[in-house]
mmCIF file of C-alpha atoms and ligand atoms in Angstrom:
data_model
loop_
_atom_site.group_PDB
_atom_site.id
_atom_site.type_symbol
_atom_site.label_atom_id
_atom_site.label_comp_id
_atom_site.label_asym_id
_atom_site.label_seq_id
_atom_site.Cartn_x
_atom_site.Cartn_y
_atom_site.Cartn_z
ATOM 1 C CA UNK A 1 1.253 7.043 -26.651
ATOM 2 C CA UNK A 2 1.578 4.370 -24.023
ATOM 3 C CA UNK A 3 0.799 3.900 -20.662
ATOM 4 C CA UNK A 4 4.100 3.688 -17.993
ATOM 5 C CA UNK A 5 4.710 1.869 -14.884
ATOM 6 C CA UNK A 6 7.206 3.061 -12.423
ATOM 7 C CA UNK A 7 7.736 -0.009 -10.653
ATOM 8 C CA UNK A 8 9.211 0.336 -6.866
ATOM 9 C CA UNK A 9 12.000 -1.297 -5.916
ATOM 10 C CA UNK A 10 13.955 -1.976 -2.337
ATOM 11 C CA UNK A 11 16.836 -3.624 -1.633
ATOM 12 C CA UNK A 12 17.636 -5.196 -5.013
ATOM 13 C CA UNK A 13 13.776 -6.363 -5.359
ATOM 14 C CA UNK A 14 11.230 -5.372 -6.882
ATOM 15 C CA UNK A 15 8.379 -4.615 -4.966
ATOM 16 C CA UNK A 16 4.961 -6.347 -4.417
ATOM 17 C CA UNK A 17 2.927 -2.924 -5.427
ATOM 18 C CA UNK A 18 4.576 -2.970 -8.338
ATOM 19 C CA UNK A 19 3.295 -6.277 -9.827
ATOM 20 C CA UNK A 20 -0.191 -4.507 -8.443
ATOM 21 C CA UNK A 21 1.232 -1.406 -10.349
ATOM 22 C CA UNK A 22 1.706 -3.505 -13.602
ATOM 23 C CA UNK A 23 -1.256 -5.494 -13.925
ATOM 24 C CA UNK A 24 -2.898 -2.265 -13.478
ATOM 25 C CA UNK A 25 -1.387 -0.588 -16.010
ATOM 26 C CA UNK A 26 -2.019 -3.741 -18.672
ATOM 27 C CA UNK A 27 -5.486 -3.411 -17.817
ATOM 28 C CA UNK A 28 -5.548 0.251 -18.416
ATOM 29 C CA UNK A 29 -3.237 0.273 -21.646
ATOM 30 C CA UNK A 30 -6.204 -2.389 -22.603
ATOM 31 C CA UNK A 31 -9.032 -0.039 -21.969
ATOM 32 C CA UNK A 32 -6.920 2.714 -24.467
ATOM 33 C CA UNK A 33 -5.518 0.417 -27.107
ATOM 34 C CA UNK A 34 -2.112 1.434 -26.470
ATOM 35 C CA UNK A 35 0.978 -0.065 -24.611
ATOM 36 C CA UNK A 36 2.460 -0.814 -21.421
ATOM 37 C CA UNK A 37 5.613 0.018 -20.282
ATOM 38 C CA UNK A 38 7.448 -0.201 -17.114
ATOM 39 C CA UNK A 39 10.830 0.985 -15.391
ATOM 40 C CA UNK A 40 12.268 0.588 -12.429
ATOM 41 C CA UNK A 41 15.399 3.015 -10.815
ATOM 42 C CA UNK A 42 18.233 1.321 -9.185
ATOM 43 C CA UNK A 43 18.663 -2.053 -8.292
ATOM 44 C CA UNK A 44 16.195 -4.323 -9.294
ATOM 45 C CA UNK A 45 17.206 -8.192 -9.961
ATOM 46 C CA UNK A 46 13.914 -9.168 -10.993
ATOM 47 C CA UNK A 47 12.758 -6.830 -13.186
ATOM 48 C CA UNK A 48 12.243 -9.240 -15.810
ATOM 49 C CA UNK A 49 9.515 -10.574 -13.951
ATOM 50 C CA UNK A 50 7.408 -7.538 -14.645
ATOM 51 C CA UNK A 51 6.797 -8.797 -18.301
ATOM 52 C CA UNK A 52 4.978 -11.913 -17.191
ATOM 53 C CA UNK A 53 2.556 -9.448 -15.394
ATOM 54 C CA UNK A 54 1.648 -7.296 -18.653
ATOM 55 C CA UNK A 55 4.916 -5.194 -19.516
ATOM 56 C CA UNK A 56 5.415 -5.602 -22.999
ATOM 57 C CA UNK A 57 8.862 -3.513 -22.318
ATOM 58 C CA UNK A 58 10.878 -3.683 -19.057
ATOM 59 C CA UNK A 59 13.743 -0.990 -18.302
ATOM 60 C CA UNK A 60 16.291 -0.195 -16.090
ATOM 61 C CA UNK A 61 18.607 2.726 -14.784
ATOM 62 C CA UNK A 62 20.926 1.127 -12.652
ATOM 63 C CA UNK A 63 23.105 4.030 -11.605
ATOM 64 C CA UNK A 64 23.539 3.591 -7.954
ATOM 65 C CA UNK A 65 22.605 6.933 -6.767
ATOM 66 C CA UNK A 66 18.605 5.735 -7.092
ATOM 67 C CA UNK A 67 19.589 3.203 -4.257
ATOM 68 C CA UNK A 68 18.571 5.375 -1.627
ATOM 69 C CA UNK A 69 15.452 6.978 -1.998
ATOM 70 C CA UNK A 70 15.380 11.134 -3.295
ATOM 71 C CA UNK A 71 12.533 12.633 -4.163
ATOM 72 C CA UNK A 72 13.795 15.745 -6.162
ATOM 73 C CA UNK A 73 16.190 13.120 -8.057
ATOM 74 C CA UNK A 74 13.253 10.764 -8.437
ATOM 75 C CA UNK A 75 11.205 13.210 -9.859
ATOM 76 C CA UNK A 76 13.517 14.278 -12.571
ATOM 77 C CA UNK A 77 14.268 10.867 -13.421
ATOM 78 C CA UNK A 78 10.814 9.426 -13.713
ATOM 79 C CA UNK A 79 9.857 12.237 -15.875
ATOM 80 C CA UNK A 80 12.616 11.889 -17.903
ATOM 81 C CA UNK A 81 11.958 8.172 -18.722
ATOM 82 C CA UNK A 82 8.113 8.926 -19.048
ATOM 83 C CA UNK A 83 9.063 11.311 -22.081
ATOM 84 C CA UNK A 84 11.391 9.000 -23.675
ATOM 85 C CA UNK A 85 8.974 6.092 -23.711
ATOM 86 C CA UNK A 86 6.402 7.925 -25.188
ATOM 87 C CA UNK A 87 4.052 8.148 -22.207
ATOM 88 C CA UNK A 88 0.277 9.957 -21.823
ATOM 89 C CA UNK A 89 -0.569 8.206 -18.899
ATOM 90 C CA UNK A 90 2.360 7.282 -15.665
ATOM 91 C CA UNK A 91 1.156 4.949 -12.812
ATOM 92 C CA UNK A 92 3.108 4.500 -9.932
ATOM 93 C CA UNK A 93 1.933 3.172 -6.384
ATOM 94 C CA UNK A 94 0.326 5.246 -3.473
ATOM 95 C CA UNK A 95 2.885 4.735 -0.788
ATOM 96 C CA UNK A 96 5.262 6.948 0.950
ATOM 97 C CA UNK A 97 7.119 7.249 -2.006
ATOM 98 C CA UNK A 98 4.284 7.457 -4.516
ATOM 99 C CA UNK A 99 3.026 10.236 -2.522
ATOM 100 C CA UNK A 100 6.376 12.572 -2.346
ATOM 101 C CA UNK A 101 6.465 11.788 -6.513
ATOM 102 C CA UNK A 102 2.914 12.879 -7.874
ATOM 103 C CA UNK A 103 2.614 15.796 -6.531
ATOM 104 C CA UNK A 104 6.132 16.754 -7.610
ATOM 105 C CA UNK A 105 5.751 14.825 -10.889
ATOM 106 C CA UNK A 106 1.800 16.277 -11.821
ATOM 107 C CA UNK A 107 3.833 19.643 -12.163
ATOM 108 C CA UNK A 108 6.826 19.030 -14.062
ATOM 109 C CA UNK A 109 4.749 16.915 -16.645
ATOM 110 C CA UNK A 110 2.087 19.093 -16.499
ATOM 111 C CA UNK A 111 -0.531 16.484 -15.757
ATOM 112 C CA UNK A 112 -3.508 15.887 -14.017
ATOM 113 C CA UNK A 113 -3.436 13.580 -11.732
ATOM 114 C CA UNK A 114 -5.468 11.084 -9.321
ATOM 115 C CA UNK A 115 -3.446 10.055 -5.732
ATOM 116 C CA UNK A 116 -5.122 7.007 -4.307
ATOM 117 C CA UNK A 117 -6.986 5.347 -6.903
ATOM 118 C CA UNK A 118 -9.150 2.288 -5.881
ATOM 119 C CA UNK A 119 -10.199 0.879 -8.964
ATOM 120 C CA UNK A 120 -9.395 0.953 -13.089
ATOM 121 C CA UNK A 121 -10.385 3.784 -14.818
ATOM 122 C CA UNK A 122 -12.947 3.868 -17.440
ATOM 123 C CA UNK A 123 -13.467 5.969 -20.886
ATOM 124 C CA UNK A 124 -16.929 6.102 -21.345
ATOM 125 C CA UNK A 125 -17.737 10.032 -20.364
ATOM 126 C CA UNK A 126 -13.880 11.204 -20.390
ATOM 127 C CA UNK A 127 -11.122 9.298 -18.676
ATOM 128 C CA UNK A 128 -12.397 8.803 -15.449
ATOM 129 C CA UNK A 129 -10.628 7.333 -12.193
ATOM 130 C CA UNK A 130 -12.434 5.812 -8.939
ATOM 131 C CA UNK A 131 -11.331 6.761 -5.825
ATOM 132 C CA UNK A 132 -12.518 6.208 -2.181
ATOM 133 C CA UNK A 133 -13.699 9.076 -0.544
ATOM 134 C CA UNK A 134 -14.935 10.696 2.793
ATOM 135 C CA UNK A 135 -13.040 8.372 5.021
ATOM 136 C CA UNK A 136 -14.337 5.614 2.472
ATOM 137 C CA UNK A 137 -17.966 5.908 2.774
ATOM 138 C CA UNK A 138 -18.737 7.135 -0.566
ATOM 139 C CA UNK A 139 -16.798 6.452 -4.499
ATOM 140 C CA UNK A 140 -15.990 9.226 -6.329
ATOM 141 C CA UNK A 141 -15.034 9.608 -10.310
ATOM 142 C CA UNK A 142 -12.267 11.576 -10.893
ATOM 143 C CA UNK A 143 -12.090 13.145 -14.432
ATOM 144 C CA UNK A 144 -8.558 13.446 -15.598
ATOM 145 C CA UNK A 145 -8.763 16.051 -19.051
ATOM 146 C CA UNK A 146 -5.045 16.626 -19.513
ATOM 147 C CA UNK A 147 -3.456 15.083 -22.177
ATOM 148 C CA UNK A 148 -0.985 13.448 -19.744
ATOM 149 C CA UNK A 149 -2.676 11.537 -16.700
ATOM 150 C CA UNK A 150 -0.624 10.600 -13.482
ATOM 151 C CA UNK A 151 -2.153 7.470 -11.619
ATOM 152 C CA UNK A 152 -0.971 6.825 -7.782
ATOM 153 C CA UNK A 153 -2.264 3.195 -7.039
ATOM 154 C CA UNK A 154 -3.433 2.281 -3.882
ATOM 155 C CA UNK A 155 -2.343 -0.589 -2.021
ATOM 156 C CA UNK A 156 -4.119 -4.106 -2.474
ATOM 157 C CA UNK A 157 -6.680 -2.110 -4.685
ATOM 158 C CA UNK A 158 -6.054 -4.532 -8.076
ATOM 159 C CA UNK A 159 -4.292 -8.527 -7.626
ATOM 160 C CA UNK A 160 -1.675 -8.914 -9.322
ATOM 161 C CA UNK A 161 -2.294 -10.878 -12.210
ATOM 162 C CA UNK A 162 0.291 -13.033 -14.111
ATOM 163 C CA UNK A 163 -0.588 -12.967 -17.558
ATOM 164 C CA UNK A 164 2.780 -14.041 -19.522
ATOM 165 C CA UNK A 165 6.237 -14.302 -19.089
ATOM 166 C CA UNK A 166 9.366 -12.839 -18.439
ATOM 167 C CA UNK A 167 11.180 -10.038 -20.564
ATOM 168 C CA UNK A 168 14.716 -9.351 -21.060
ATOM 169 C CA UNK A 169 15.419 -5.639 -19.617
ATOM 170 C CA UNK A 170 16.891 -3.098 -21.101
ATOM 171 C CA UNK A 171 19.087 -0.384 -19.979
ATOM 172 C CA UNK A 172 18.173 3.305 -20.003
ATOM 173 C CA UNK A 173 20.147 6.407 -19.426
ATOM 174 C CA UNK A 174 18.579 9.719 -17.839
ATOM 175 C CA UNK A 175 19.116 12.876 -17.526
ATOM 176 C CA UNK A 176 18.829 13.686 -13.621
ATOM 177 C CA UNK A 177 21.839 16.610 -12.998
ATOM 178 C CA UNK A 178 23.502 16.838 -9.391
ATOM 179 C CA UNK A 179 21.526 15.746 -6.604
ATOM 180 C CA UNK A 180 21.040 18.687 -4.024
ATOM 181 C CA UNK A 181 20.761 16.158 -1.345
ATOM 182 C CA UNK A 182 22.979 13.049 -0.286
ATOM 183 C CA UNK A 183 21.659 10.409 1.895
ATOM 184 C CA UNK A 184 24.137 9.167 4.830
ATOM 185 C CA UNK A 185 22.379 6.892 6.217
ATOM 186 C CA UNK A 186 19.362 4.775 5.904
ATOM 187 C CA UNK A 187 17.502 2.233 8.381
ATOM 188 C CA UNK A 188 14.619 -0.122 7.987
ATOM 189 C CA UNK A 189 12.444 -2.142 9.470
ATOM 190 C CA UNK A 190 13.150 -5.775 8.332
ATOM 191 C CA UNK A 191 11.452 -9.382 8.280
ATOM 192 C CA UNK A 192 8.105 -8.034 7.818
ATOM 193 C CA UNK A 193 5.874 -7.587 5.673
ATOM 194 C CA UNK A 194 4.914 -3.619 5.570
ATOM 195 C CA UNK A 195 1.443 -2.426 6.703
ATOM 196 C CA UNK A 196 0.589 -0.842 3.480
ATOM 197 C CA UNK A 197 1.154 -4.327 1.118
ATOM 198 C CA UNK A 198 -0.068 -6.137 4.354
ATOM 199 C CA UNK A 199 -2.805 -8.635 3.127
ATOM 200 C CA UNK A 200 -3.320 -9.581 6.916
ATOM 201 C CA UNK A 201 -3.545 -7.655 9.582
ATOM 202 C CA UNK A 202 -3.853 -7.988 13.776
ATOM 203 C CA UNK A 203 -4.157 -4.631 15.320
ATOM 204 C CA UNK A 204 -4.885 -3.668 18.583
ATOM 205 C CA UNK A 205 -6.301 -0.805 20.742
ATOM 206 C CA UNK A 206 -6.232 0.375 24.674
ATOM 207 C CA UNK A 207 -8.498 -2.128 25.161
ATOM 208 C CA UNK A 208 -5.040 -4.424 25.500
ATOM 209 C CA UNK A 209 -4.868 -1.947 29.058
ATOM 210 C CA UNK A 210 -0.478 -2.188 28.767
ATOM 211 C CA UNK A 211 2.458 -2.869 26.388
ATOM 212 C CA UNK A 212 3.351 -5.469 28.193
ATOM 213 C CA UNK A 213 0.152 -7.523 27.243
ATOM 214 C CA UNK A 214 0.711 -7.556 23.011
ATOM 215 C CA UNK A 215 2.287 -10.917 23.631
ATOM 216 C CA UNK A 216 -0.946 -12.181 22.211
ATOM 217 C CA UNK A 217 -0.920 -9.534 19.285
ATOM 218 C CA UNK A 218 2.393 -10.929 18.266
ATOM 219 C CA UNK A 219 1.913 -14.604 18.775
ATOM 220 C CA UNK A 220 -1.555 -14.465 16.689
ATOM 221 C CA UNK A 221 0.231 -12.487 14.266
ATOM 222 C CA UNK A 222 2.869 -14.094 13.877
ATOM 223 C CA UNK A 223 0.398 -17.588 13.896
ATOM 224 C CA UNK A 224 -1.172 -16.032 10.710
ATOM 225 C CA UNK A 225 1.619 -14.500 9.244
ATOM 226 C CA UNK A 226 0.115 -11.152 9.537
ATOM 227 C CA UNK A 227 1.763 -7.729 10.115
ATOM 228 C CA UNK A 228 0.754 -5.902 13.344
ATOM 229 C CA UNK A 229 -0.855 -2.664 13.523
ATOM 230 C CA UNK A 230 -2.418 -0.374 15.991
ATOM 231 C CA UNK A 231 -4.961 2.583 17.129
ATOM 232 C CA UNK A 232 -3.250 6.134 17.288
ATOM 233 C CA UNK A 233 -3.464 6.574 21.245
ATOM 234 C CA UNK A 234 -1.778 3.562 21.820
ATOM 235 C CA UNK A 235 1.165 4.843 19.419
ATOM 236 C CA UNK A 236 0.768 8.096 20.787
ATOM 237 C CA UNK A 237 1.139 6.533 24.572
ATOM 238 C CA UNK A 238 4.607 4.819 22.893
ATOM 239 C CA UNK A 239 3.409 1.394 23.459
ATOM 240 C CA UNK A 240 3.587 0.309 20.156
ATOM 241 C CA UNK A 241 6.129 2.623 17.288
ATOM 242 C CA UNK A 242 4.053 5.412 15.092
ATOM 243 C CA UNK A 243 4.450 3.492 12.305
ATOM 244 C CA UNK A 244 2.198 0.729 13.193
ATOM 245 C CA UNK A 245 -0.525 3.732 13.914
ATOM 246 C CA UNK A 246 -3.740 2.754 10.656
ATOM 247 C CA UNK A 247 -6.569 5.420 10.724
ATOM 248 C CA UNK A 248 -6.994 9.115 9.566
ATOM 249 C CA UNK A 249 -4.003 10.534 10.620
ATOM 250 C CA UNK A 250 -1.362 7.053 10.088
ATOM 251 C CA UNK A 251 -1.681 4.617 7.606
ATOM 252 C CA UNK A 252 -4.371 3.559 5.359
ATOM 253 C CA UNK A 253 -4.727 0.225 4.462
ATOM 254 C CA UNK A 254 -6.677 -2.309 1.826
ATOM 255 C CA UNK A 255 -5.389 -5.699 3.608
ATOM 256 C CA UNK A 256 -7.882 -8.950 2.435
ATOM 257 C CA UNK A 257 -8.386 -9.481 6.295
ATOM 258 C CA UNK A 258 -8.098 -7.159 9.399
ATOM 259 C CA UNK A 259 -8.474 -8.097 12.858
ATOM 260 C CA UNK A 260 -9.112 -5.715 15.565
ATOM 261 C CA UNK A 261 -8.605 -6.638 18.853
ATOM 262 C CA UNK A 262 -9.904 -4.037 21.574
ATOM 263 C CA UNK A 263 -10.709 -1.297 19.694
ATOM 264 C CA UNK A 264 -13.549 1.035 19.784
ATOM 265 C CA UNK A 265 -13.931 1.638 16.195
ATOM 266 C CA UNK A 266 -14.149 5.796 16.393
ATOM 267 C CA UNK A 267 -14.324 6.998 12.824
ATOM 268 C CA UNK A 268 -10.604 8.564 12.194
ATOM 269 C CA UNK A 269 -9.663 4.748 12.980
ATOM 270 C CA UNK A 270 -12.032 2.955 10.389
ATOM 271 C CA UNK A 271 -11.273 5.763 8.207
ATOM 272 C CA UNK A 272 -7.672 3.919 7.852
ATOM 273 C CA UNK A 273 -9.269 0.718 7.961
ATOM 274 C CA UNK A 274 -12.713 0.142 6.087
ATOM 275 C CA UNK A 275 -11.182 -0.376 3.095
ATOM 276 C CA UNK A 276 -10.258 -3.836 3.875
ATOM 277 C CA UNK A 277 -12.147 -6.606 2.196
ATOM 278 C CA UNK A 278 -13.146 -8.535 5.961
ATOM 279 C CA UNK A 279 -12.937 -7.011 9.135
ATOM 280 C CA UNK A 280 -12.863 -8.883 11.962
ATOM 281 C CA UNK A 281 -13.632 -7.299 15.890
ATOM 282 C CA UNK A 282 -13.214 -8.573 19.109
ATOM 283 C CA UNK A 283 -14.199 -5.861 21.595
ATOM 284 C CA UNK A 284 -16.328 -6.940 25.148
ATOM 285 C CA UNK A 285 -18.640 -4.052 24.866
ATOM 286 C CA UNK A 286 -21.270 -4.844 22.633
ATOM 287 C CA UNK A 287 -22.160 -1.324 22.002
ATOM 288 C CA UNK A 288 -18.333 -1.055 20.034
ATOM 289 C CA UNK A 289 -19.208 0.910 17.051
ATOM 290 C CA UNK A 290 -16.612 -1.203 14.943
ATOM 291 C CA UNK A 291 -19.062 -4.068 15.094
ATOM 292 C CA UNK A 292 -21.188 -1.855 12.322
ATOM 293 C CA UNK A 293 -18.676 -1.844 10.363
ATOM 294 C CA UNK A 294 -17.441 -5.409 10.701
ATOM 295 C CA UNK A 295 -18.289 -8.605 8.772
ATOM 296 C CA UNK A 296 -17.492 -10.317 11.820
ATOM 297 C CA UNK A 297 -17.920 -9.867 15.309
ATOM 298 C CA UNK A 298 -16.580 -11.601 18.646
ATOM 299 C CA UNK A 299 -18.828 -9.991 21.942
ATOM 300 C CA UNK A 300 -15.529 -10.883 24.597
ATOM 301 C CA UNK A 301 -12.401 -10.652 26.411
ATOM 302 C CA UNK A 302 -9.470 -10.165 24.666
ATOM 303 C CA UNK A 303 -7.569 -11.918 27.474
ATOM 304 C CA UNK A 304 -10.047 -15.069 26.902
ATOM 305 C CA UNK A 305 -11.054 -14.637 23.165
ATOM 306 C CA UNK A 306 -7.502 -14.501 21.800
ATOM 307 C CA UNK A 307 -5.180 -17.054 23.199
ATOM 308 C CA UNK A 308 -8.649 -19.292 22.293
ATOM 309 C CA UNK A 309 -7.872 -18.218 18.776
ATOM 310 C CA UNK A 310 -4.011 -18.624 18.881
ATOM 311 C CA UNK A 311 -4.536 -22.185 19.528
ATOM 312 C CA UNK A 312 -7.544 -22.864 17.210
ATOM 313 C CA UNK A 313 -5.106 -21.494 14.148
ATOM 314 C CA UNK A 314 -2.233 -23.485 15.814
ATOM 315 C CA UNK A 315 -4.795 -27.147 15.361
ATOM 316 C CA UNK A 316 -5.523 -25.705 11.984
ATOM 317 C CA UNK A 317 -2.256 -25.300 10.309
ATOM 318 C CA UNK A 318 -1.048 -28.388 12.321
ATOM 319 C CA UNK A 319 -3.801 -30.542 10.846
ATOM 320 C CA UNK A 320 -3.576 -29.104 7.487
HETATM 321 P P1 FAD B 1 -10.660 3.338 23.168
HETATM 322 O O1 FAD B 1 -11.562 4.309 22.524
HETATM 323 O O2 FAD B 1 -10.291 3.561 24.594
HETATM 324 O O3 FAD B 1 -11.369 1.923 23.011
HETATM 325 C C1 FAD B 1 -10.900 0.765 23.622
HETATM 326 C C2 FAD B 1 -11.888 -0.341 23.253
HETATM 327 O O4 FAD B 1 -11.436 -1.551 23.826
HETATM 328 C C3 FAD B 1 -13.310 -0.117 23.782
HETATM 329 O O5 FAD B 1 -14.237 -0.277 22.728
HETATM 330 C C4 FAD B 1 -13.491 -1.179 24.847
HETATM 331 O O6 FAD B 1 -14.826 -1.699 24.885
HETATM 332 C C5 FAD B 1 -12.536 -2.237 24.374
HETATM 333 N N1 FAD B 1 -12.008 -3.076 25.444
HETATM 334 C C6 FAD B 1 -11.526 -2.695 26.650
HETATM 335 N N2 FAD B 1 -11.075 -3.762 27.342
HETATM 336 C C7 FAD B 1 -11.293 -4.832 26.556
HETATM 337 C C8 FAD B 1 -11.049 -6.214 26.693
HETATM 338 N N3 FAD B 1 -10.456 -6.703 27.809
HETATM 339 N N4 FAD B 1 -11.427 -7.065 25.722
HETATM 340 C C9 FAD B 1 -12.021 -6.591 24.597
HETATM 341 N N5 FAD B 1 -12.268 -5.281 24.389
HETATM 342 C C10 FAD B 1 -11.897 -4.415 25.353
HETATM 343 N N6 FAD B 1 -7.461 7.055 16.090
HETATM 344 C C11 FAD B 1 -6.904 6.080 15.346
HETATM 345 O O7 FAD B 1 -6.922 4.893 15.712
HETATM 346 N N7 FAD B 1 -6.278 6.403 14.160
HETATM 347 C C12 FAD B 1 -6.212 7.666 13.695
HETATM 348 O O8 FAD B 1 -5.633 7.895 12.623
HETATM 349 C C13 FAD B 1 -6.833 8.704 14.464
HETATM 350 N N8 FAD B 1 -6.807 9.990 14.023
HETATM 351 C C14 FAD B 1 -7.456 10.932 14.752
HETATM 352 C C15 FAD B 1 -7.495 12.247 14.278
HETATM 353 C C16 FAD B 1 -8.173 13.209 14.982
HETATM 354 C C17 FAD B 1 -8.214 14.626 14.448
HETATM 355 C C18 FAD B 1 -8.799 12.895 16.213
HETATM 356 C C19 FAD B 1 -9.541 13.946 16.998
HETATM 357 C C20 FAD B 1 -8.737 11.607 16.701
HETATM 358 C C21 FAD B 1 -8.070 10.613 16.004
HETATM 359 N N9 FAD B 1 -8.002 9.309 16.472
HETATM 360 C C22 FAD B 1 -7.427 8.349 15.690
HETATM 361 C C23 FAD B 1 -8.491 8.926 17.810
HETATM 362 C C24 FAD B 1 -9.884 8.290 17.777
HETATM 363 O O9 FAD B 1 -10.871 9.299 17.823
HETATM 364 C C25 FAD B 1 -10.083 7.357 18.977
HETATM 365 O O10 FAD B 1 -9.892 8.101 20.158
HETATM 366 C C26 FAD B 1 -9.142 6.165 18.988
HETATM 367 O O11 FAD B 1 -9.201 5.491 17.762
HETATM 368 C C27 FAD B 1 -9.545 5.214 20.118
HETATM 369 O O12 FAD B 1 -8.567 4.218 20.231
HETATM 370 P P2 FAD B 1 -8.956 2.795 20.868
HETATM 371 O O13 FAD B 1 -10.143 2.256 20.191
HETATM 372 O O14 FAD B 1 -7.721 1.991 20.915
HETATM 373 O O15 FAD B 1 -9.261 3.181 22.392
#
């Protein structure tokens, strides 16, 4: 019995949900007197470093073929390891590639599972998972009864938390068969950090009127060192690409501070965005709905407010 980590990895690193991912799982292996295990698939240089955030064992399958991203393959492999190590309960992280696995991976382990889990679970009245619900305006507690569990970890839902130190990895081998699809070619975004691990966020909204006015997005972004997001008509309109698009329908995100610049604050928006632990809105129409929701508010022009605020955090990090 111990509880298993499949720790993400891209481009030879490991990734920062998985260090969320581990400490998790630590926490959780606590909480049922058991182990904690983790794994990662393809290259990872820095494995190791999971141990010093709660893996007691660290593991690796470096075949190649797990350096581009599968899901079928994935599957097979991750269930494969999961049985080898022993494992009743397998957390991996909600992203795009959490969310093609646990489906796939609930059935061929036969295991109940939780996608999106905002909290550590507790084992008071059965195991029991919290997870944000109705567009995040209410917690629910998912009971899990099957005597293997399946975890998918929401972003910035846990800090990772460095407990001790390193451990030497070992090598695994897996069964995984032929792989029914081969990738040709793969292309990503690079040099930023990506919305879902984003602990900062600057997003904006038609109230920016054109593409050709995010200048200020960027520059206050890029001031902060936060990744930029956006509402859905403005990706919809193309001025900004789909996947900067947070809300119902795009991405969801837990960032520690969001800034939203011109936006109305509908509901299929915040339901994307209330997760985040401050909220920050800049809209001239007092009436905004976001400013319910946010912890602070700026009553203005976005044309005025913003390049104030550019140069106020430019003063800051100059005197500081
Ligand atoms: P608007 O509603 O046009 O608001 C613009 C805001 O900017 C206004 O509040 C205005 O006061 C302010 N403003 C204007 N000029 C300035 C200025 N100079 N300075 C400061 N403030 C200014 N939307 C999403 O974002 N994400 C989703 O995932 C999503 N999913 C949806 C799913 C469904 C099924 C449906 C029906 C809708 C969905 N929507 C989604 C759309 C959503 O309902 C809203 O229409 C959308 O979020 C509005 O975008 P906005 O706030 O950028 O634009």
């Amino acid at each position: 019995m111990s509880v298993i980590i499949f720790a993400e990895s891209t481009d030879g690193k490991v990734k920062k949900n998985a260090f969320e991912a581990v400490t998790y799982g630590k926490k959780t292996a606590e909480l049922m007197g058991t182990s904690c295990k983790a794994f990662t698939l393809g290259l990872a240089e820095n494995a190791n470093e999971l141990g010093a955030y709660g893996a007691e064992e660290v593991y690796n399958i470096s075949d190649e073929v797990f350096n581009n991203f599968d899901s079928q393959l994935f599957t097979r492999a991750i269930a494969d390891v999961f049985n080898q190590l022993g494992g009743t309960i397998l957390i991996l992280a909600n992203t795009a590639m959490g969310k093609s696995l646990t489906g796939r991976l609930s059935v061929k382990l036969d295991a109940g599972c939780v996608s999106g889990a905002s909290g550590l679970p507790q084992n008071n009245a059965g195991f029991q998972v919290p997870k944000s619900v109705y567009s995040g305006k209410a917690k629910a507690l998912y009971n899990i009864s099957s005597d293997k569990k399946i975890i998918s970890l929401m972003g910035n839902a846990i800090k990772p938390e460095k407990t001790g130190s390193a451990v030497d990895v070992k090598s695994l081998s897996v069964n995984i068969g032929t792989p029914a699809i081969k990738v040709i070619s793969r292309k990503t975004v690079s040099g930023i950090v990506p919305l879902p691990e984003a602990s900062l966020v600057v997003s904006a909204g038609r109230g920016l009127k054109d593409p050709s006015n995010w200048g200020i997005v960027e520059e206050l972004a890029s001031e902060l060192g936060a990744t930029t997001a956006c509402s859905r008509p403005v990706a919809d309109s193309g001025w900004r690409p789909h996947h900067e698009h947070v809300g119902q329908t795009g991405v969801a995100i837990r960032p520690t501070l969001y800034i939203a610049l011109g936006i109305s604050g509908a509901i299929q928006h915040l339901a994307g965005v209330n997760n985040s632990k401050v909220i920050v809105v800049i809209n001239k129409d007092p009436e905004a709905p976001f400013f319910k929701a946010a912890d602070y508010g700026i009553v203005g022009d976005v044309f005025d407010v913003v390049p104030r605020l550019i140069e106020s955090v430019k003063k800051f990090k100059a005197s500081h």
